[in-house]
């Protein structure tokens, strides 16, 4: 226990700058999306904050917006004229005292379509940031492709039971063509324990075996304990590795594809956690992200930028979930308003925001618990 606490203290100072860089960049672009969309539609922005809590420093721009950095670096917010708080709940009492000109500058009195664009702009700014970063990374570093040749099969594993042998080349999984060994863990981890038809080439002969992945305790690429679906195979260390180089168009296309893959895997992973086919201990909170950031930073700045892209997509997507308090919750309210022809009642919205707050706080507690368990503190 003492060793764990000492290691926790040891990585915090070193990992803190990297963590602050990553989370600040992701949060800033998310809020910038909201900010730019709001400004475009003539909404007055009162506060642009990176972080929550007490202000560290800030300044006012010529439009009267307070730009500030706050002490708790786990998020941020943009507060518009007419908002009751940082969650952008409308302040109906204040609205009653406003003049027509003042109401015209609030988000509340904008058409529902414009409000929806402002709400969605934050997550889509996260997606755009990821695509820009990944495009640059693909252009600069290219992409390594490892031949999908099996080097080791764990005894008693699903792969061994299905008859997979070292030296087999994986050619397909279900209907997906396999050209890179790195495709295997990505597909298998999202299988949900469903049987997979794996195509093999064994000494020039094609065959297909059915393998059912199992949820097992393992370690991720950074050496952190986790639970995921596996079949029990490792790559052949002598397998040929090639590097694909990209021009601007190819890099952009690859970046869009990778962004979609992250979105798809996140949606599938969350749905499997909800249905019990995947373990919720994979979820990370601020402590886990900080630790992961430190580990990635040890490999250099470019891997850190790749992590920024991954987190940016994930945070953008999570914010689109239809949970009051998140951007997706606002979009849900706006969709209901568009159907009914009027906003939801103030009480209904307030109850929704309270339930959303309970959900978000509960999720933070769960992820923090996972982080502490992963660090062997419990």
XYZ file of C-alpha atoms in Angstrom:
378
model
C 0.000 0.000 0.000
C 2.799 2.408 0.930
C 4.665 1.616 -2.294
C 1.530 2.352 -4.297
C 1.015 5.709 -2.583
C 4.657 6.604 -3.188
C 4.359 5.692 -6.866
C 1.169 7.754 -7.098
C 2.995 10.747 -5.641
C 5.937 10.099 -7.942
C 4.010 10.203 -11.190
C 1.757 13.120 -10.305
C 4.312 15.950 -10.719
C 5.725 14.455 -13.921
C 2.382 13.556 -15.410
C 0.594 16.745 -14.429
C 1.991 18.971 -17.223
C 1.144 16.362 -19.866
C -2.318 15.832 -18.397
C -2.998 19.570 -18.285
C -1.828 19.931 -21.881
C -4.088 17.126 -23.099
C -7.214 18.002 -21.147
C -6.872 21.761 -21.729
C -6.534 21.299 -25.483
C -9.559 18.997 -25.665
C -11.719 21.192 -23.428
C -10.678 24.429 -25.125
C -11.669 23.245 -28.595
C -14.927 21.795 -27.295
C -15.941 25.083 -25.730
C -14.594 27.001 -28.720
C -17.103 25.158 -30.886
C -19.965 26.365 -28.696
C -18.470 29.852 -28.552
C -18.044 30.313 -32.307
C -21.500 28.958 -33.126
C -23.095 31.211 -30.518
C -21.232 34.269 -31.774
C -22.264 33.427 -35.337
C -25.926 33.558 -34.327
C -25.526 36.765 -32.332
C -25.641 35.237 -28.862
C -23.809 37.199 -26.190
C -21.189 35.076 -24.438
C -20.569 36.074 -20.833
C -17.912 33.543 -19.793
C -15.508 31.187 -21.555
C -13.895 29.023 -18.887
C -11.385 26.211 -19.148
C -11.787 24.397 -15.853
C -14.274 24.795 -13.033
C -14.146 26.513 -9.678
C -12.231 29.608 -8.667
C -10.571 31.618 -11.409
C -6.773 31.494 -11.624
C -6.522 34.311 -14.134
C -8.547 35.786 -16.968
C -9.357 38.795 -19.103
C -12.307 40.463 -20.826
C -12.405 40.808 -24.596
C -13.947 43.727 -26.471
C -17.304 41.922 -26.659
C -17.534 41.620 -22.876
C -16.685 37.919 -22.671
C -14.671 36.855 -19.641
C -12.005 34.367 -20.738
C -10.601 32.516 -17.759
C -8.645 29.545 -16.523
C -10.017 27.919 -13.375
C -8.565 25.625 -10.760
C -10.353 22.333 -11.472
C -9.053 21.129 -14.871
C -11.650 18.441 -15.601
C -13.854 20.334 -18.014
C -15.031 23.784 -18.936
C -18.048 25.787 -19.947
C -19.353 28.688 -21.976
C -22.020 30.765 -20.256
C -24.403 32.683 -22.484
C -26.579 35.673 -21.715
C -29.802 34.368 -20.197
C -28.227 31.230 -18.723
C -28.922 30.394 -15.096
C -25.611 28.584 -14.643
C -22.721 26.876 -16.419
C -24.991 24.055 -17.635
C -26.866 26.570 -19.845
C -30.195 26.130 -18.101
C -32.373 29.108 -19.070
C -32.878 31.737 -16.380
C -36.567 32.437 -16.884
C -36.801 34.926 -14.026
C -33.990 37.035 -15.460
C -35.540 36.795 -18.925
C -38.732 38.436 -17.680
C -36.745 41.550 -16.752
C -34.925 41.777 -20.086
C -35.680 44.191 -22.866
C -36.410 42.918 -26.363
C -32.875 43.857 -27.436
C -31.359 41.928 -24.537
C -33.522 38.878 -25.243
C -32.301 38.900 -28.834
C -28.772 38.253 -27.533
C -29.724 35.240 -25.408
C -29.566 31.642 -26.532
C -32.990 30.956 -25.037
C -34.799 33.205 -27.509
C -33.019 31.949 -30.613
C -34.855 29.544 -32.968
C -34.633 25.935 -31.850
C -32.525 25.010 -34.875
C -29.896 27.600 -33.996
C -29.826 26.441 -30.382
C -29.310 22.885 -31.572
C -26.372 23.955 -33.739
C -24.771 25.730 -30.771
C -25.218 22.633 -28.587
C -23.803 20.280 -31.222
C -20.911 22.562 -32.157
C -18.854 21.578 -29.104
C -18.747 17.831 -29.794
C -18.214 18.382 -33.511
C -15.319 20.714 -32.722
C -13.811 17.771 -30.831
C -14.219 15.567 -33.892
C -12.652 18.250 -36.085
C -9.685 18.585 -33.718
C -9.119 14.836 -33.854
C -9.260 14.755 -37.646
C -6.771 17.628 -37.938
C -4.340 16.014 -35.491
C -4.641 12.558 -37.028
C -4.199 13.960 -40.530
C -0.948 15.584 -39.460
C 0.229 12.434 -37.706
C -0.555 10.210 -40.687
C 1.291 12.593 -43.013
C 4.312 12.781 -40.726
C 4.632 9.211 -39.454
C 2.580 7.121 -41.866
C 1.043 3.883 -40.619
C 2.784 0.632 -39.693
C 1.154 -2.572 -40.921
C 2.085 -5.905 -39.333
C 1.308 -9.053 -41.287
C -1.495 -10.906 -39.447
C 0.530 -14.040 -38.754
C -0.066 -15.936 -35.513
C 3.106 -16.337 -33.481
C 1.772 -17.812 -30.257
C -1.450 -19.485 -29.145
C -2.157 -19.607 -25.413
C -2.810 -23.109 -24.121
C -6.467 -23.681 -23.257
C -7.539 -20.419 -24.910
C -10.508 -20.075 -27.296
C -8.045 -19.946 -30.194
C -6.373 -23.182 -29.095
C -9.730 -24.908 -28.669
C -10.717 -23.822 -32.189
C -7.531 -25.282 -33.650
C -5.669 -22.084 -34.526
C -1.945 -22.757 -34.781
C 1.256 -20.695 -34.818
C 2.129 -19.763 -38.381
C -1.499 -19.349 -39.450
C -2.216 -16.155 -41.361
C -5.532 -14.511 -40.482
C -7.300 -13.456 -43.664
C -10.716 -12.428 -42.365
C -12.941 -12.125 -39.318
C -16.585 -12.581 -40.214
C -16.916 -10.383 -43.310
C -13.984 -8.079 -42.528
C -10.795 -8.564 -44.531
C -7.711 -8.657 -42.311
C -4.448 -7.181 -43.581
C -2.952 -5.939 -40.308
C -2.548 -7.853 -37.040
C -3.621 -4.717 -35.178
C -7.137 -5.259 -36.537
C -7.527 -8.427 -34.469
C -7.698 -6.990 -30.928
C -9.885 -4.126 -32.147
C -12.473 -6.506 -33.613
C -12.247 -9.181 -30.923
C -12.605 -6.712 -28.050
C -15.912 -5.510 -29.514
C -17.311 -8.984 -30.174
C -19.354 -9.064 -26.981
C -18.550 -12.747 -26.621
C -20.285 -13.655 -29.868
C -18.766 -16.395 -32.021
C -16.453 -15.131 -34.762
C -15.781 -16.850 -38.081
C -12.032 -16.452 -38.533
C -10.585 -17.125 -41.961
C -7.070 -18.581 -41.992
C -4.434 -19.480 -44.515
C -2.355 -22.424 -43.338
C 0.545 -23.341 -45.588
C -1.356 -22.204 -48.670
C -4.647 -23.828 -47.653
C -7.667 -21.685 -46.751
C -9.908 -22.691 -43.865
C -12.408 -21.128 -41.477
C -12.740 -21.729 -37.743
C -15.345 -20.462 -35.300
C -13.942 -18.862 -32.155
C -15.865 -17.487 -29.176
C -13.840 -14.809 -27.348
C -13.767 -14.806 -23.561
C -13.729 -11.872 -21.159
C -10.429 -12.142 -19.329
C -8.213 -10.101 -17.070
C -5.300 -8.840 -19.115
C -3.139 -5.759 -19.603
C -3.437 -3.009 -22.177
C -0.635 -1.745 -24.414
C 0.610 0.470 -21.573
C 0.733 -2.403 -19.100
C -2.352 -1.353 -17.144
C -4.678 -4.104 -15.866
C -7.971 -4.327 -17.713
C -10.696 -6.766 -18.726
C -11.436 -7.404 -22.373
C -12.525 -10.027 -24.848
C -9.602 -12.118 -26.088
C -9.028 -15.353 -27.996
C -5.469 -15.975 -26.792
C -3.152 -15.245 -29.714
C -0.032 -13.141 -30.129
C 1.626 -11.886 -33.307
C 4.677 -13.464 -34.851
C 7.578 -11.157 -33.895
C 9.267 -12.098 -37.173
C 6.245 -11.172 -39.290
C 6.947 -8.544 -41.975
C 6.112 -4.967 -41.026
C 5.516 -2.378 -43.726
C 4.941 1.353 -43.419
C 2.278 3.110 -45.446
C 3.011 6.741 -46.303
C 0.235 9.259 -46.946
C -0.161 12.457 -48.881
C -2.578 15.150 -47.664
C -5.689 13.565 -49.201
C -4.814 10.048 -48.100
C -3.941 11.245 -44.604
C -7.227 13.128 -44.306
C -9.158 10.068 -45.469
C -7.300 7.841 -43.005
C -7.932 10.363 -40.218
C -11.666 10.430 -40.943
C -11.721 6.634 -40.997
C -9.841 6.418 -37.699
C -12.153 8.985 -36.109
C -15.157 6.932 -37.179
C -13.523 3.765 -35.816
C -13.111 5.433 -32.414
C -16.741 6.585 -32.463
C -17.976 3.138 -33.486
C -15.878 1.268 -30.925
C -16.984 3.647 -28.166
C -20.671 3.216 -28.997
C -20.347 -0.568 -29.195
C -18.307 -0.680 -25.991
C -20.818 1.405 -24.040
C -23.748 -0.651 -25.325
C -21.975 -3.849 -24.268
C -21.347 -2.449 -20.790
C -25.034 -1.582 -20.489
C -26.065 -5.089 -21.544
C -23.452 -6.759 -19.344
C -21.351 -8.168 -22.186
C -18.356 -6.002 -21.285
C -16.848 -4.958 -17.991
C -17.348 -1.409 -16.718
C -13.883 -1.491 -15.146
C -12.544 -0.329 -18.516
C -13.950 3.142 -17.842
C -11.408 5.742 -16.785
C -11.862 8.928 -14.803
C -9.576 11.938 -14.341
C -7.040 9.981 -12.275
C -6.867 7.187 -14.839
C -6.580 9.622 -17.734
C -3.805 11.484 -15.921
C -1.906 8.251 -15.336
C -2.401 7.149 -18.945
C -1.258 10.563 -20.163
C 1.946 10.257 -18.160
C 2.592 6.801 -19.596
C 1.988 7.934 -23.168
C 4.099 11.067 -22.683
C 7.060 8.813 -21.880
C 6.971 7.694 -25.531
C 7.184 11.257 -26.858
C 5.139 14.198 -28.052
C 3.629 12.566 -31.148
C 2.021 9.702 -29.192
C 0.687 12.352 -26.826
C -0.970 14.136 -29.754
C -2.487 10.824 -30.800
C -3.916 10.483 -27.295
C -5.351 14.005 -27.573
C -7.141 12.926 -30.752
C -8.557 9.777 -29.153
C -9.744 11.595 -26.034
C -11.165 14.428 -28.113
C -13.342 12.017 -30.086
C -14.398 10.143 -26.957
C -15.296 13.285 -25.021
C -17.127 14.733 -28.000
C -19.147 11.551 -28.410
C -19.978 11.217 -24.714
C -21.246 14.791 -24.726
C -23.712 13.823 -27.460
C -25.346 11.183 -25.261
C -28.957 12.268 -24.532
C -28.347 12.972 -20.858
C -29.562 16.280 -19.407
C -26.599 18.410 -18.337
C -24.622 17.236 -21.383
C -24.885 18.685 -24.885
C -26.894 15.660 -25.949
C -29.410 16.439 -23.225
C -29.909 19.918 -24.652
C -30.348 18.398 -28.101
C -32.947 16.017 -26.663
C -34.869 18.932 -25.168
C -34.672 20.823 -28.458
C -35.930 17.787 -30.371
C -38.924 17.516 -28.043
C -39.545 21.235 -28.457
C -39.425 20.913 -32.237
C -42.010 18.108 -32.115
C -44.328 19.733 -29.565
C -43.956 23.239 -30.928
C -43.094 24.560 -27.467
C -40.311 24.067 -24.905
C -40.637 21.539 -22.128
C -41.992 22.996 -18.921
C -39.515 24.568 -16.536
C -40.170 21.911 -13.888
C -39.654 19.052 -16.344
C -36.373 20.556 -17.499
C -35.234 21.100 -13.926
C -35.992 17.491 -12.984
C -34.114 16.327 -16.061
C -31.063 18.398 -15.186
C -31.096 17.067 -11.626
C -31.276 13.481 -12.854
C -28.500 14.225 -15.306
C -26.379 15.629 -12.497
C -26.927 12.488 -10.424
C -25.945 10.330 -13.398
C -22.801 12.334 -14.152
C -21.714 12.358 -10.501
C -22.369 8.627 -10.250
C -20.321 8.014 -13.378
C -17.465 10.092 -11.976
C -17.543 8.074 -8.747
C -17.496 4.804 -10.705
C -14.617 5.853 -12.935
C -12.640 7.237 -9.997
C -13.135 3.952 -8.145
C -11.901 2.093 -11.231
C -8.860 4.359 -11.363
C -7.991 3.757 -7.716
C -8.457 -0.007 -8.055
C -6.267 0.030 -11.162
C -3.577 1.769 -9.096
C -3.928 -0.954 -6.413
C -5.126 1.535 -3.814
C -8.082 -0.754 -3.033
